[in-house]
PDB file of C-alpha atoms in Angstrom:
ATOM      1  CA  UNK L 632     105.253 133.239  96.695  1.00  0.00           C
ATOM      2  CA  UNK L 633     106.302 130.490  94.824  1.00  0.00           C
ATOM      3  CA  UNK L 634     106.345 130.412  91.369  1.00  0.00           C
ATOM      4  CA  UNK L 635     104.317 128.413  88.626  1.00  0.00           C
ATOM      5  CA  UNK L 636     105.744 125.438  87.523  1.00  0.00           C
ATOM      6  CA  UNK L 637     104.673 123.709  84.468  1.00  0.00           C
ATOM      7  CA  UNK L 638     107.390 121.228  84.910  1.00  0.00           C
ATOM      8  CA  UNK L 639     105.694 120.458  87.787  1.00  0.00           C
ATOM      9  CA  UNK L 640     102.727 120.393  86.525  1.00  0.00           C
ATOM     10  CA  UNK L 641     103.188 118.275  83.292  1.00  0.00           C
ATOM     11  CA  UNK L 642     104.684 115.817  85.746  1.00  0.00           C
ATOM     12  CA  UNK L 643     101.374 115.263  87.520  1.00  0.00           C
ATOM     13  CA  UNK L 644     100.027 115.643  84.018  1.00  0.00           C
ATOM     14  CA  UNK L 645     101.864 112.880  82.548  1.00  0.00           C
ATOM     15  CA  UNK L 646     101.525 110.656  85.954  1.00  0.00           C
ATOM     16  CA  UNK L 647      97.712 110.926  86.162  1.00  0.00           C
ATOM     17  CA  UNK L 648      97.559 109.707  82.542  1.00  0.00           C
ATOM     18  CA  UNK L 649      99.425 106.576  83.042  1.00  0.00           C
ATOM     19  CA  UNK L 650      97.614 105.864  86.061  1.00  0.00           C
ATOM     20  CA  UNK L 651      94.488 106.346  83.453  1.00  0.00           C
ATOM     21  CA  UNK L 652      96.139 104.269  81.036  1.00  0.00           C
ATOM     22  CA  UNK L 653      96.946 101.066  83.322  1.00  0.00           C
ATOM     23  CA  UNK L 654      93.429 101.193  85.066  1.00  0.00           C
ATOM     24  CA  UNK L 655      91.862 101.542  81.858  1.00  0.00           C
ATOM     25  CA  UNK L 656      93.505  98.614  80.945  1.00  0.00           C
ATOM     26  CA  UNK L 657      92.412  96.418  83.898  1.00  0.00           C
ATOM     27  CA  UNK L 658      88.948  97.773  82.861  1.00  0.00           C
ATOM     28  CA  UNK L 659      88.816  96.481  79.527  1.00  0.00           C
ATOM     29  CA  UNK L 660      90.269  93.002  80.764  1.00  0.00           C
ATOM     30  CA  UNK L 661      87.640  93.016  83.213  1.00  0.00           C
ATOM     31  CA  UNK L 662      85.346  93.575  80.895  1.00  0.00           C
ATOM     32  CA  UNK L 663      86.547  90.609  78.569  1.00  0.00           C
ATOM     33  CA  UNK L 664      86.323  88.368  81.647  1.00  0.00           C
ATOM     34  CA  UNK L 665      82.713  89.289  83.170  1.00  0.00           C
ATOM     35  CA  UNK L 666      80.415  90.877  80.018  1.00  0.00           C
ATOM     36  CA  UNK L 667      81.560  88.424  77.365  1.00  0.00           C
ATOM     37  CA  UNK L 668      77.772  87.792  76.979  1.00  0.00           C
ATOM     38  CA  UNK L 669      76.851  91.051  76.722  1.00  0.00           C
ATOM     39  CA  UNK L 670      76.186  93.579  74.130  1.00  0.00           C
ATOM     40  CA  UNK L 671      78.637  95.772  73.460  1.00  0.00           C
ATOM     41  CA  UNK L 672      76.913  98.741  74.513  1.00  0.00           C
ATOM     42  CA  UNK L 673      75.825  97.471  78.198  1.00  0.00           C
ATOM     43  CA  UNK L 674      79.644  96.452  78.874  1.00  0.00           C
ATOM     44  CA  UNK L 675      80.191  99.511  81.516  1.00  0.00           C
ATOM     45  CA  UNK L 676      83.423  98.476  82.377  1.00  0.00           C
ATOM     46  CA  UNK L 677      84.806  98.088  78.722  1.00  0.00           C
ATOM     47  CA  UNK L 678      83.719 101.705  77.873  1.00  0.00           C
ATOM     48  CA  UNK L 679      85.019 102.721  80.621  1.00  0.00           C
ATOM     49  CA  UNK L 680      88.344 101.378  80.171  1.00  0.00           C
ATOM     50  CA  UNK L 681      88.517 102.990  77.233  1.00  0.00           C
ATOM     51  CA  UNK L 682      87.612 106.059  77.322  1.00  0.00           C
ATOM     52  CA  UNK L 683      90.455 105.973  79.952  1.00  0.00           C
ATOM     53  CA  UNK L 684      92.736 104.560  77.881  1.00  0.00           C
ATOM     54  CA  UNK L 685      92.012 106.899  74.838  1.00  0.00           C
ATOM     55  CA  UNK L 686      90.258 109.907  75.943  1.00  0.00           C
ATOM     56  CA  UNK L 687      91.540 110.539  79.688  1.00  0.00           C
ATOM     57  CA  UNK L 688      95.536 109.410  78.770  1.00  0.00           C
ATOM     58  CA  UNK L 689      95.553 111.151  75.265  1.00  0.00           C
ATOM     59  CA  UNK L 690      94.350 114.466  76.747  1.00  0.00           C
ATOM     60  CA  UNK L 691      96.770 115.083  79.485  1.00  0.00           C
ATOM     61  CA  UNK L 692      99.447 113.473  77.494  1.00  0.00           C
ATOM     62  CA  UNK L 693      98.660 115.922  74.512  1.00  0.00           C
ATOM     63  CA  UNK L 694      99.217 119.073  77.335  1.00  0.00           C
ATOM     64  CA  UNK L 695     102.439 117.116  79.065  1.00  0.00           C
ATOM     65  CA  UNK L 696     103.899 117.116  75.611  1.00  0.00           C
ATOM     66  CA  UNK L 697     103.717 120.635  75.397  1.00  0.00           C
ATOM     67  CA  UNK L 698     105.568 121.238  79.053  1.00  0.00           C
ATOM     68  CA  UNK L 699     107.648 118.750  78.866  1.00  0.00           C
ATOM     69  CA  UNK L 700     110.904 117.263  76.837  1.00  0.00           C
ATOM     70  CA  UNK L 701     109.965 113.625  75.410  1.00  0.00           C
ATOM     71  CA  UNK L 702     112.810 112.322  77.446  1.00  0.00           C
ATOM     72  CA  UNK L 703     111.259 113.099  80.751  1.00  0.00           C
ATOM     73  CA  UNK L 704     108.090 111.737  79.328  1.00  0.00           C
ATOM     74  CA  UNK L 705     109.229 108.397  77.926  1.00  0.00           C
ATOM     75  CA  UNK L 706     110.518 107.379  81.373  1.00  0.00           C
ATOM     76  CA  UNK L 707     106.903 107.276  82.475  1.00  0.00           C
ATOM     77  CA  UNK L 708     106.142 105.001  80.571  1.00  0.00           C
ATOM     78  CA  UNK L 709     106.339 101.661  82.628  1.00  0.00           C
ATOM     79  CA  UNK L 710     104.344 102.991  84.750  1.00  0.00           C
ATOM     80  CA  UNK L 711     100.928 102.349  83.090  1.00  0.00           C
ATOM     81  CA  UNK L 712     102.424  98.248  82.951  1.00  0.00           C
ATOM     82  CA  UNK L 713     102.812  98.907  86.566  1.00  0.00           C
ATOM     83  CA  UNK L 714      99.665 100.229  87.581  1.00  0.00           C
ATOM     84  CA  UNK L 715      97.625  97.643  85.091  1.00  0.00           C
ATOM     85  CA  UNK L 716      99.319  94.841  87.089  1.00  0.00           C
ATOM     86  CA  UNK L 717      98.725  96.244  90.452  1.00  0.00           C
ATOM     87  CA  UNK L 718      95.431  96.894  89.942  1.00  0.00           C
ATOM     88  CA  UNK L 719      94.629  93.630  88.351  1.00  0.00           C
ATOM     89  CA  UNK L 720      96.112  91.820  91.414  1.00  0.00           C
ATOM     90  CA  UNK L 721      93.857  93.820  93.689  1.00  0.00           C
ATOM     91  CA  UNK L 722      90.789  91.999  93.529  1.00  0.00           C
ATOM     92  CA  UNK L 723      89.096  95.523  92.815  1.00  0.00           C
ATOM     93  CA  UNK L 724      87.689  95.216  89.779  1.00  0.00           C
ATOM     94  CA  UNK L 725      86.242  91.498  89.870  1.00  0.00           C
ATOM     95  CA  UNK L 726      88.792  89.312  88.967  1.00  0.00           C
ATOM     96  CA  UNK L 727      92.257  89.095  91.030  1.00  0.00           C
ATOM     97  CA  UNK L 728      95.393  87.862  89.156  1.00  0.00           C
ATOM     98  CA  UNK L 729      98.260  86.185  91.274  1.00  0.00           C
ATOM     99  CA  UNK L 730     101.653  87.982  90.193  1.00  0.00           C
ATOM    100  CA  UNK L 731     104.599  85.823  90.452  1.00  0.00           C
ATOM    101  CA  UNK L 732     108.100  87.283  90.798  1.00  0.00           C
ATOM    102  CA  UNK L 733     108.942  86.594  86.675  1.00  0.00           C
ATOM    103  CA  UNK L 734     106.448  89.395  86.839  1.00  0.00           C
ATOM    104  CA  UNK L 735     107.580  91.692  89.510  1.00  0.00           C
ATOM    105  CA  UNK L 736     111.311  91.389  87.502  1.00  0.00           C
ATOM    106  CA  UNK L 737     109.343  92.160  84.235  1.00  0.00           C
ATOM    107  CA  UNK L 738     107.919  94.828  85.308  1.00  0.00           C
ATOM    108  CA  UNK L 739     111.388  96.080  87.098  1.00  0.00           C
ATOM    109  CA  UNK L 740     113.369  95.858  83.541  1.00  0.00           C
ATOM    110  CA  UNK L 741     110.617  97.558  81.334  1.00  0.00           C
ATOM    111  CA  UNK L 742     110.628 100.486  83.871  1.00  0.00           C
ATOM    112  CA  UNK L 743     114.592 100.147  84.237  1.00  0.00           C
ATOM    113  CA  UNK L 744     114.585 100.036  80.094  1.00  0.00           C
ATOM    114  CA  UNK L 745     112.526 102.917  79.472  1.00  0.00           C
ATOM    115  CA  UNK L 746     114.224 105.213  82.419  1.00  0.00           C
ATOM    116  CA  UNK L 747     117.777 104.389  80.527  1.00  0.00           C
ATOM    117  CA  UNK L 748     115.845 104.908  76.791  1.00  0.00           C
ATOM    118  CA  UNK L 749     115.124 108.772  78.765  1.00  0.00           C
ATOM    119  CA  UNK L 750     118.346 109.164  79.937  1.00  0.00           C
ATOM    120  CA  UNK L 751     120.782 107.758  77.615  1.00  0.00           C
ATOM    121  CA  UNK L 752     119.054 108.759  74.252  1.00  0.00           C
ATOM    122  CA  UNK L 753     120.732 111.937  72.771  1.00  0.00           C
ATOM    123  CA  UNK L 754     118.448 114.800  72.458  1.00  0.00           C
ATOM    124  CA  UNK L 755     118.389 117.563  69.730  1.00  0.00           C
ATOM    125  CA  UNK L 756     115.742 119.966  68.537  1.00  0.00           C
ATOM    126  CA  UNK L 757     115.572 119.239  65.256  1.00  0.00           C
ATOM    127  CA  UNK L 758     117.221 116.355  63.638  1.00  0.00           C
ATOM    128  CA  UNK L 759     118.352 117.494  60.247  1.00  0.00           C
ATOM    129  CA  UNK L 760     119.774 114.405  57.821  1.00  0.00           C
ATOM    130  CA  UNK L 761     120.046 110.911  58.346  1.00  0.00           C
ATOM    131  CA  UNK L 762     124.003 111.600  59.481  1.00  0.00           C
ATOM    132  CA  UNK L 763     123.077 113.225  62.290  1.00  0.00           C
ATOM    133  CA  UNK L 764     120.568 110.819  63.110  1.00  0.00           C
ATOM    134  CA  UNK L 765     122.776 107.648  62.843  1.00  0.00           C
ATOM    135  CA  UNK L 766     125.549 109.610  64.754  1.00  0.00           C
ATOM    136  CA  UNK L 767     123.051 110.049  67.755  1.00  0.00           C
ATOM    137  CA  UNK L 768     122.309 106.417  67.473  1.00  0.00           C
ATOM    138  CA  UNK L 769     125.856 105.434  67.789  1.00  0.00           C
ATOM    139  CA  UNK L 770     126.418 107.931  71.266  1.00  0.00           C
ATOM    140  CA  UNK L 771     128.416 105.934  73.492  1.00  0.00           C
ATOM    141  CA  UNK L 772     125.668 105.331  76.078  1.00  0.00           C
ATOM    142  CA  UNK L 773     122.972 104.732  73.629  1.00  0.00           C
ATOM    143  CA  UNK L 774     125.253 102.234  72.434  1.00  0.00           C
ATOM    144  CA  UNK L 775     126.153 100.750  75.784  1.00  0.00           C
ATOM    145  CA  UNK L 776     122.007 100.973  76.486  1.00  0.00           C
ATOM    146  CA  UNK L 777     121.790  98.771  74.080  1.00  0.00           C
ATOM    147  CA  UNK L 778     124.064  96.600  74.688  1.00  0.00           C
ATOM    148  CA  UNK L 779     122.802  95.788  78.261  1.00  0.00           C
ATOM    149  CA  UNK L 780     119.427  95.781  76.966  1.00  0.00           C
ATOM    150  CA  UNK L 781     120.475  92.647  74.057  1.00  0.00           C
ATOM    151  CA  UNK L 782     122.384  90.955  77.276  1.00  0.00           C
ATOM    152  CA  UNK L 783     118.698  90.647  79.003  1.00  0.00           C
ATOM    153  CA  UNK L 784     116.595  89.695  76.441  1.00  0.00           C
ATOM    154  CA  UNK L 785     118.992  86.958  75.968  1.00  0.00           C
ATOM    155  CA  UNK L 786     119.328  86.233  79.448  1.00  0.00           C
TER     156      UNK L 786
END
């Protein structure tokens, strides 16, 4: 019999939360485009979107934060951006965005950079003082990430 994995559960919850956030953001946008003439309590897309972004995502993230280290969770930050872009281009929400190559490159860069932050940020259980924090921020891998991201931003 296989053992229950809290890490696996945390990963599933963070992915579901990120997808919920992306879809919720798309629903909020659809409400702004399609329901702008309605009163706030009649904007069902907006209310559902806010529920997805705040209640569902926040609840799942709270549990995931107790099961996974922050460096793992931060690596999934780009999932909501990618999901919102996909949902907006699908046409399933009452509008359809056209995705251009620059957007795809931007999404890939966001996902890549968030993953690099998760992988290259030094880990500690607690930070005791400012000198320790500055030492961590000046660590080789994190400085390499900062230089790489500066090059990407100025390109």
